[in-house]
Amino acid sequence: MTGLELFLAGWATAALLMALAWAVQWRTQDAGVVDVTWAAGLGVLALGYALLANGDPLRRILVAIMAGGWSFRLAAYLLINRVIGKSEDGRYQRLRAHWHERLQLKFFGFFQAQALLTAVFAVPFLVVTMILERPPLLAVFAVALIWLLAVGGETLADRQLAAWRADSAHRGRTCRAGLWRYSRHPNYFFEWLHWWCYPLLAWGSPALWLTLIGPALMLYTLLKVTGIPYTEQQALASRGDDYRAYQCSTSAFIPWFPKREV
């Protein structure tokens, strides 16, 4: 299959997954399933490209392990911590209120837009799995180190936040434990760091520039769309001055030494 054919097949797969997720949303009245499906869909596409593309076997194996491992860990985290037994995310509650007419038709379009985004985000996986040459050994070591740091850091940040929230004494206060002392969003930073694995895996290929879609699009999403802006809006509404002090002392994204709070 050509690259275009694989991309279209990936898009069709993502569209089917999102259609199923939309049906689940209709039944449960919880659109948070779209985030789980987006994360899991990337892993499904990564595995599909690794199986169907004709590139170097080592590159394909690395994409399957790294993209699949990152994707399914994130999907499981979102499912357990954001969907099962939880009320619907405020973003989607507002969409329901705004889209009260033809609600399910509009939600179907929204879910299918996420399917297209899934296919676009997966382009770096496709590019890497189609490169015929064996990657340089140094690039493989660098990719392995970045992946371990990114997935390990994101997992650690998630666990530190969960442990903080589990203590009722911390209610109404902002987590400053562990990695959260150095970044207001360490989980987002490490999620973004993960996407740099694929430009490194494409090192030496004329198509390397296409793999930059991953880190560039993820950075824009986190900084300008549904990542930091929405999270901080919610934090300010629930924790007020405590979070404002945290904003003044702590880096928004890249982990760095905090300033003294006043």
mmCIF file of C-alpha atoms in Angstrom:
data_model
loop_
_atom_site.group_PDB
_atom_site.id
_atom_site.type_symbol
_atom_site.label_atom_id
_atom_site.label_comp_id
_atom_site.label_asym_id
_atom_site.label_seq_id
_atom_site.Cartn_x
_atom_site.Cartn_y
_atom_site.Cartn_z
ATOM 1 C CA MET A 1 0.000 0.000 0.000
ATOM 2 C CA THR A 2 1.139 3.549 -0.710
ATOM 3 C CA GLY A 3 1.479 6.161 1.976
ATOM 4 C CA LEU A 4 -1.739 7.854 0.884
ATOM 5 C CA GLU A 5 -3.639 4.558 0.935
ATOM 6 C CA LEU A 6 -2.378 3.802 4.433
ATOM 7 C CA PHE A 7 -3.324 7.291 5.613
ATOM 8 C CA LEU A 8 -6.856 6.911 4.220
ATOM 9 C CA ALA A 9 -7.149 3.456 5.794
ATOM 10 C CA GLY A 10 -6.016 4.924 9.111
ATOM 11 C CA TRP A 11 -8.538 7.741 8.827
ATOM 12 C CA ALA A 12 -11.320 5.249 8.051
ATOM 13 C CA THR A 13 -10.319 3.170 11.079
ATOM 14 C CA ALA A 14 -10.328 6.240 13.324
ATOM 15 C CA ALA A 15 -13.720 7.273 11.916
ATOM 16 C CA LEU A 16 -15.164 3.847 12.756
ATOM 17 C CA LEU A 17 -13.749 3.958 16.287
ATOM 18 C CA MET A 18 -15.176 7.432 16.806
ATOM 19 C CA ALA A 19 -18.573 6.378 15.472
ATOM 20 C CA LEU A 20 -18.630 3.599 18.067
ATOM 21 C CA ALA A 21 -17.523 6.065 20.752
ATOM 22 C CA TRP A 22 -20.297 8.451 19.697
ATOM 23 C CA ALA A 23 -22.833 5.637 20.134
ATOM 24 C CA VAL A 24 -21.463 4.975 23.639
ATOM 25 C CA GLN A 25 -21.726 8.702 24.389
ATOM 26 C CA TRP A 26 -25.356 8.722 23.243
ATOM 27 C CA ARG A 27 -26.183 5.889 25.621
ATOM 28 C CA THR A 28 -24.163 7.093 28.633
ATOM 29 C CA GLN A 29 -24.575 10.855 28.093
ATOM 30 C CA ASP A 30 -20.840 11.246 28.725
ATOM 31 C CA ALA A 31 -18.755 12.604 25.852
ATOM 32 C CA GLY A 32 -15.521 12.101 27.791
ATOM 33 C CA VAL A 33 -15.195 8.803 25.929
ATOM 34 C CA VAL A 34 -13.944 10.844 22.946
ATOM 35 C CA ASP A 35 -10.658 11.530 24.755
ATOM 36 C CA VAL A 36 -10.169 7.852 25.569
ATOM 37 C CA THR A 37 -10.906 6.892 21.962
ATOM 38 C CA TRP A 38 -8.527 9.534 20.618
ATOM 39 C CA ALA A 39 -5.679 8.179 22.752
ATOM 40 C CA ALA A 40 -6.432 4.520 22.027
ATOM 41 C CA GLY A 41 -6.995 5.244 18.339
ATOM 42 C CA LEU A 42 -3.455 6.516 17.972
ATOM 43 C CA GLY A 43 -2.174 3.222 19.337
ATOM 44 C CA VAL A 44 -4.402 1.262 16.965
ATOM 45 C CA LEU A 45 -3.095 3.246 13.979
ATOM 46 C CA ALA A 46 0.501 2.861 15.141
ATOM 47 C CA LEU A 47 0.092 -0.920 15.328
ATOM 48 C CA GLY A 48 -1.692 -1.005 11.970
ATOM 49 C CA TYR A 49 1.020 1.011 10.223
ATOM 50 C CA ALA A 50 3.737 -1.124 11.839
ATOM 51 C CA LEU A 51 2.061 -4.252 10.450
ATOM 52 C CA LEU A 52 1.122 -2.997 6.977
ATOM 53 C CA ALA A 53 3.921 -0.617 5.962
ATOM 54 C CA ASN A 54 6.984 -1.907 4.131
ATOM 55 C CA GLY A 55 9.690 0.060 5.915
ATOM 56 C CA ASP A 56 12.648 -1.113 7.982
ATOM 57 C CA PRO A 57 11.496 -3.762 10.511
ATOM 58 C CA LEU A 58 13.348 -2.140 13.409
ATOM 59 C CA ARG A 59 11.652 1.215 12.842
ATOM 60 C CA ARG A 60 8.267 -0.495 12.618
ATOM 61 C CA ILE A 61 8.857 -2.461 15.838
ATOM 62 C CA LEU A 62 9.922 0.689 17.661
ATOM 63 C CA VAL A 63 6.805 2.568 16.508
ATOM 64 C CA ALA A 64 4.571 -0.309 17.613
ATOM 65 C CA ILE A 65 6.180 -0.498 21.054
ATOM 66 C CA MET A 66 6.643 3.216 21.715
ATOM 67 C CA ALA A 67 3.492 4.689 20.189
ATOM 68 C CA GLY A 68 1.384 1.739 21.303
ATOM 69 C CA GLY A 69 2.759 1.787 24.847
ATOM 70 C CA TRP A 70 2.293 5.541 25.215
ATOM 71 C CA SER A 71 -1.172 5.465 23.656
ATOM 72 C CA PHE A 72 -2.706 2.608 25.612
ATOM 73 C CA ARG A 73 -1.273 3.832 28.949
ATOM 74 C CA LEU A 74 -2.842 7.246 28.356
ATOM 75 C CA ALA A 75 -6.163 5.737 27.237
ATOM 76 C CA ALA A 76 -6.326 3.541 30.344
ATOM 77 C CA TYR A 77 -5.515 6.508 32.584
ATOM 78 C CA LEU A 78 -8.229 8.656 31.000
ATOM 79 C CA LEU A 79 -10.799 5.867 31.184
ATOM 80 C CA ILE A 80 -10.159 5.124 34.865
ATOM 81 C CA ASN A 81 -9.614 8.658 36.102
ATOM 82 C CA ARG A 82 -11.847 10.774 33.861
ATOM 83 C CA VAL A 83 -14.733 8.574 32.705
ATOM 84 C CA ILE A 84 -15.624 5.538 34.847
ATOM 85 C CA GLY A 85 -17.644 6.661 37.846
ATOM 86 C CA LYS A 86 -17.044 10.350 37.076
ATOM 87 C CA SER A 87 -19.401 13.101 35.963
ATOM 88 C CA GLU A 88 -19.043 14.389 32.418
ATOM 89 C CA ASP A 89 -16.183 16.825 31.819
ATOM 90 C CA GLY A 90 -17.271 20.464 32.019
ATOM 91 C CA ARG A 91 -16.179 21.089 28.418
ATOM 92 C CA TYR A 92 -18.728 18.633 27.121
ATOM 93 C CA GLN A 93 -21.437 19.765 29.523
ATOM 94 C CA ARG A 94 -21.104 23.246 28.036
ATOM 95 C CA LEU A 95 -21.300 21.809 24.523
ATOM 96 C CA ARG A 96 -24.540 20.039 25.448
ATOM 97 C CA ALA A 97 -26.019 23.292 26.710
ATOM 98 C CA HIS A 98 -24.836 25.166 23.606
ATOM 99 C CA TRP A 99 -25.870 22.474 21.113
ATOM 100 C CA HIS A 100 -29.321 21.747 22.545
ATOM 101 C CA GLU A 101 -30.839 21.589 19.044
ATOM 102 C CA ARG A 102 -29.791 18.573 16.946
ATOM 103 C CA LEU A 103 -27.427 17.696 19.771
ATOM 104 C CA GLN A 104 -26.487 14.189 18.675
ATOM 105 C CA LEU A 105 -25.935 15.188 15.061
ATOM 106 C CA LYS A 106 -23.532 17.916 16.196
ATOM 107 C CA PHE A 107 -21.786 15.531 18.567
ATOM 108 C CA PHE A 108 -21.375 13.048 15.707
ATOM 109 C CA GLY A 109 -19.662 15.758 13.640
ATOM 110 C CA PHE A 110 -17.466 16.615 16.624
ATOM 111 C CA PHE A 111 -16.435 12.982 17.095
ATOM 112 C CA GLN A 112 -15.642 12.646 13.388
ATOM 113 C CA ALA A 113 -13.511 15.794 13.527
ATOM 114 C CA GLN A 114 -11.552 14.048 16.275
ATOM 115 C CA ALA A 115 -11.158 11.056 13.952
ATOM 116 C CA LEU A 116 -9.492 13.289 11.366
ATOM 117 C CA LEU A 117 -7.235 14.734 14.065
ATOM 118 C CA THR A 118 -6.310 11.197 15.111
ATOM 119 C CA ALA A 119 -5.268 10.395 11.537
ATOM 120 C CA VAL A 120 -3.235 13.618 11.273
ATOM 121 C CA PHE A 121 -1.519 13.066 14.634
ATOM 122 C CA ALA A 122 -0.608 9.535 13.485
ATOM 123 C CA VAL A 123 1.228 10.798 10.373
ATOM 124 C CA PRO A 124 4.622 10.620 12.171
ATOM 125 C CA PHE A 125 3.988 6.916 12.870
ATOM 126 C CA LEU A 126 3.186 6.330 9.211
ATOM 127 C CA VAL A 127 6.253 8.191 7.978
ATOM 128 C CA VAL A 128 8.635 6.265 10.233
ATOM 129 C CA THR A 129 7.177 2.858 9.345
ATOM 130 C CA MET A 130 7.687 3.556 5.614
ATOM 131 C CA ILE A 131 11.410 4.449 5.789
ATOM 132 C CA LEU A 132 13.398 1.629 4.214
ATOM 133 C CA GLU A 133 16.834 2.281 5.732
ATOM 134 C CA ARG A 134 17.910 1.023 9.158
ATOM 135 C CA PRO A 135 18.043 3.895 11.706
ATOM 136 C CA PRO A 136 21.452 4.962 13.097
ATOM 137 C CA LEU A 137 22.256 3.186 16.365
ATOM 138 C CA LEU A 138 22.807 6.509 18.142
ATOM 139 C CA ALA A 139 19.327 7.666 17.118
ATOM 140 C CA VAL A 140 17.801 4.458 18.492
ATOM 141 C CA PHE A 141 19.495 4.962 21.868
ATOM 142 C CA ALA A 142 18.412 8.613 21.973
ATOM 143 C CA VAL A 143 14.822 7.682 21.125
ATOM 144 C CA ALA A 144 14.741 5.007 23.824
ATOM 145 C CA LEU A 145 15.998 7.460 26.441
ATOM 146 C CA ILE A 146 13.484 10.160 25.436
ATOM 147 C CA TRP A 147 10.616 7.674 25.422
ATOM 148 C CA LEU A 148 11.503 6.317 28.864
ATOM 149 C CA LEU A 149 11.844 9.842 30.245
ATOM 150 C CA ALA A 150 8.585 11.016 28.632
ATOM 151 C CA VAL A 151 6.361 8.076 29.535
ATOM 152 C CA GLY A 152 7.993 7.650 32.941
ATOM 153 C CA GLY A 153 7.632 11.357 33.703
ATOM 154 C CA GLU A 154 4.008 11.488 32.586
ATOM 155 C CA THR A 155 3.152 8.395 34.622
ATOM 156 C CA LEU A 156 4.912 9.760 37.700
ATOM 157 C CA ALA A 157 3.165 13.137 37.405
ATOM 158 C CA ASP A 158 -0.225 11.424 37.105
ATOM 159 C CA ARG A 159 0.454 9.281 40.184
ATOM 160 C CA GLN A 160 1.707 12.205 42.256
ATOM 161 C CA LEU A 161 -1.415 14.207 41.428
ATOM 162 C CA ALA A 162 -3.680 11.246 42.192
ATOM 163 C CA ALA A 163 -1.985 10.698 45.563
ATOM 164 C CA TRP A 164 -2.393 14.397 46.405
ATOM 165 C CA ARG A 165 -6.079 14.414 45.517
ATOM 166 C CA ALA A 166 -6.706 11.231 47.501
ATOM 167 C CA ASP A 167 -5.890 13.080 50.739
ATOM 168 C CA SER A 168 -8.991 14.965 51.900
ATOM 169 C CA ALA A 169 -6.766 17.437 53.780
ATOM 170 C CA HIS A 170 -5.632 18.798 50.408
ATOM 171 C CA ARG A 171 -9.130 19.721 49.236
ATOM 172 C CA GLY A 172 -9.169 23.219 47.771
ATOM 173 C CA ARG A 173 -5.381 23.389 47.639
ATOM 174 C CA THR A 174 -3.029 23.137 44.651
ATOM 175 C CA CYS A 175 -0.662 20.198 44.301
ATOM 176 C CA ARG A 176 2.966 21.280 44.653
ATOM 177 C CA ALA A 177 4.347 17.804 45.302
ATOM 178 C CA GLY A 178 7.075 16.152 43.242
ATOM 179 C CA LEU A 179 7.135 17.218 39.611
ATOM 180 C CA TRP A 180 4.254 19.635 40.242
ATOM 181 C CA ARG A 181 6.665 21.829 42.210
ATOM 182 C CA TYR A 182 8.601 22.544 39.003
ATOM 183 C CA SER A 183 5.812 22.764 36.429
ATOM 184 C CA ARG A 184 2.115 23.538 36.632
ATOM 185 C CA HIS A 185 1.542 20.909 33.941
ATOM 186 C CA PRO A 186 4.349 18.307 34.034
ATOM 187 C CA ASN A 187 2.048 15.665 32.551
ATOM 188 C CA TYR A 188 1.495 17.858 29.486
ATOM 189 C CA PHE A 189 5.214 18.568 29.157
ATOM 190 C CA PHE A 190 6.152 14.890 29.150
ATOM 191 C CA GLU A 191 3.297 14.072 26.771
ATOM 192 C CA TRP A 192 4.724 16.646 24.346
ATOM 193 C CA LEU A 193 8.267 15.325 24.866
ATOM 194 C CA HIS A 194 7.130 11.884 23.733
ATOM 195 C CA TRP A 195 6.326 13.213 20.252
ATOM 196 C CA TRP A 196 9.999 14.012 19.643
ATOM 197 C CA CYS A 197 10.735 10.281 19.422
ATOM 198 C CA TYR A 198 9.430 10.137 15.855
ATOM 199 C CA PRO A 199 11.528 12.916 14.285
ATOM 200 C CA LEU A 200 14.560 11.145 15.762
ATOM 201 C CA LEU A 201 13.380 7.805 14.374
ATOM 202 C CA ALA A 202 13.022 9.466 10.953
ATOM 203 C CA TRP A 203 16.565 10.858 11.118
ATOM 204 C CA GLY A 204 18.177 10.929 7.682
ATOM 205 C CA SER A 205 14.907 10.664 5.764
ATOM 206 C CA PRO A 206 13.708 13.409 3.370
ATOM 207 C CA ALA A 207 10.279 12.966 4.969
ATOM 208 C CA LEU A 208 11.558 13.873 8.443
ATOM 209 C CA TRP A 209 9.718 17.219 8.269
ATOM 210 C CA LEU A 210 6.375 15.403 8.270
ATOM 211 C CA THR A 211 7.141 13.871 11.662
ATOM 212 C CA LEU A 212 7.356 17.389 13.120
ATOM 213 C CA ILE A 213 3.558 17.508 12.797
ATOM 214 C CA GLY A 214 3.396 15.552 16.055
ATOM 215 C CA PRO A 215 5.309 17.843 18.437
ATOM 216 C CA ALA A 216 4.136 21.020 16.677
ATOM 217 C CA LEU A 217 0.435 20.135 16.731
ATOM 218 C CA MET A 218 0.609 18.783 20.267
ATOM 219 C CA LEU A 219 2.367 21.920 21.516
ATOM 220 C CA TYR A 220 -0.262 24.154 19.916
ATOM 221 C CA THR A 221 -3.082 22.047 21.365
ATOM 222 C CA LEU A 222 -1.620 22.052 24.864
ATOM 223 C CA LEU A 223 -0.692 25.732 24.977
ATOM 224 C CA LYS A 224 -3.546 27.311 23.038
ATOM 225 C CA VAL A 225 -6.561 25.009 22.762
ATOM 226 C CA THR A 226 -7.786 22.342 25.215
ATOM 227 C CA GLY A 227 -4.724 21.825 27.400
ATOM 228 C CA ILE A 228 -3.386 24.552 29.654
ATOM 229 C CA PRO A 229 -6.037 27.272 28.983
ATOM 230 C CA TYR A 230 -8.986 25.074 29.977
ATOM 231 C CA THR A 231 -7.176 23.399 32.900
ATOM 232 C CA GLU A 232 -6.085 26.710 34.388
ATOM 233 C CA GLN A 233 -9.526 28.234 33.949
ATOM 234 C CA GLN A 234 -10.985 25.356 35.960
ATOM 235 C CA ALA A 235 -8.229 25.579 38.579
ATOM 236 C CA LEU A 236 -8.783 29.312 39.105
ATOM 237 C CA ALA A 237 -12.518 28.752 39.479
ATOM 238 C CA SER A 238 -12.039 26.027 42.107
ATOM 239 C CA ARG A 239 -8.881 27.126 43.964
ATOM 240 C CA GLY A 240 -8.789 30.900 43.473
ATOM 241 C CA ASP A 241 -5.923 32.739 45.184
ATOM 242 C CA ASP A 242 -4.041 29.559 45.987
ATOM 243 C CA TYR A 243 -3.773 28.786 42.290
ATOM 244 C CA ARG A 244 -2.934 32.404 41.420
ATOM 245 C CA ALA A 245 0.036 32.203 43.795
ATOM 246 C CA TYR A 246 1.026 28.919 42.148
ATOM 247 C CA GLN A 247 0.873 30.579 38.716
ATOM 248 C CA CYS A 248 3.200 33.349 39.887
ATOM 249 C CA SER A 249 5.798 30.977 41.308
ATOM 250 C CA THR A 250 5.789 27.973 38.981
ATOM 251 C CA SER A 251 6.635 27.465 35.313
ATOM 252 C CA ALA A 252 3.561 26.837 33.185
ATOM 253 C CA PHE A 253 5.026 24.082 31.038
ATOM 254 C CA ILE A 254 8.767 23.342 31.002
ATOM 255 C CA PRO A 255 9.892 22.135 34.462
ATOM 256 C CA TRP A 256 12.063 24.749 36.185
ATOM 257 C CA PHE A 257 12.995 25.868 39.649
ATOM 258 C CA PRO A 258 10.071 27.705 41.289
ATOM 259 C CA LYS A 259 10.150 31.277 42.516
ATOM 260 C CA ARG A 260 9.339 32.114 46.106
ATOM 261 C CA GLU A 261 5.614 32.599 46.598
ATOM 262 C CA VAL A 262 4.499 35.946 48.004
#
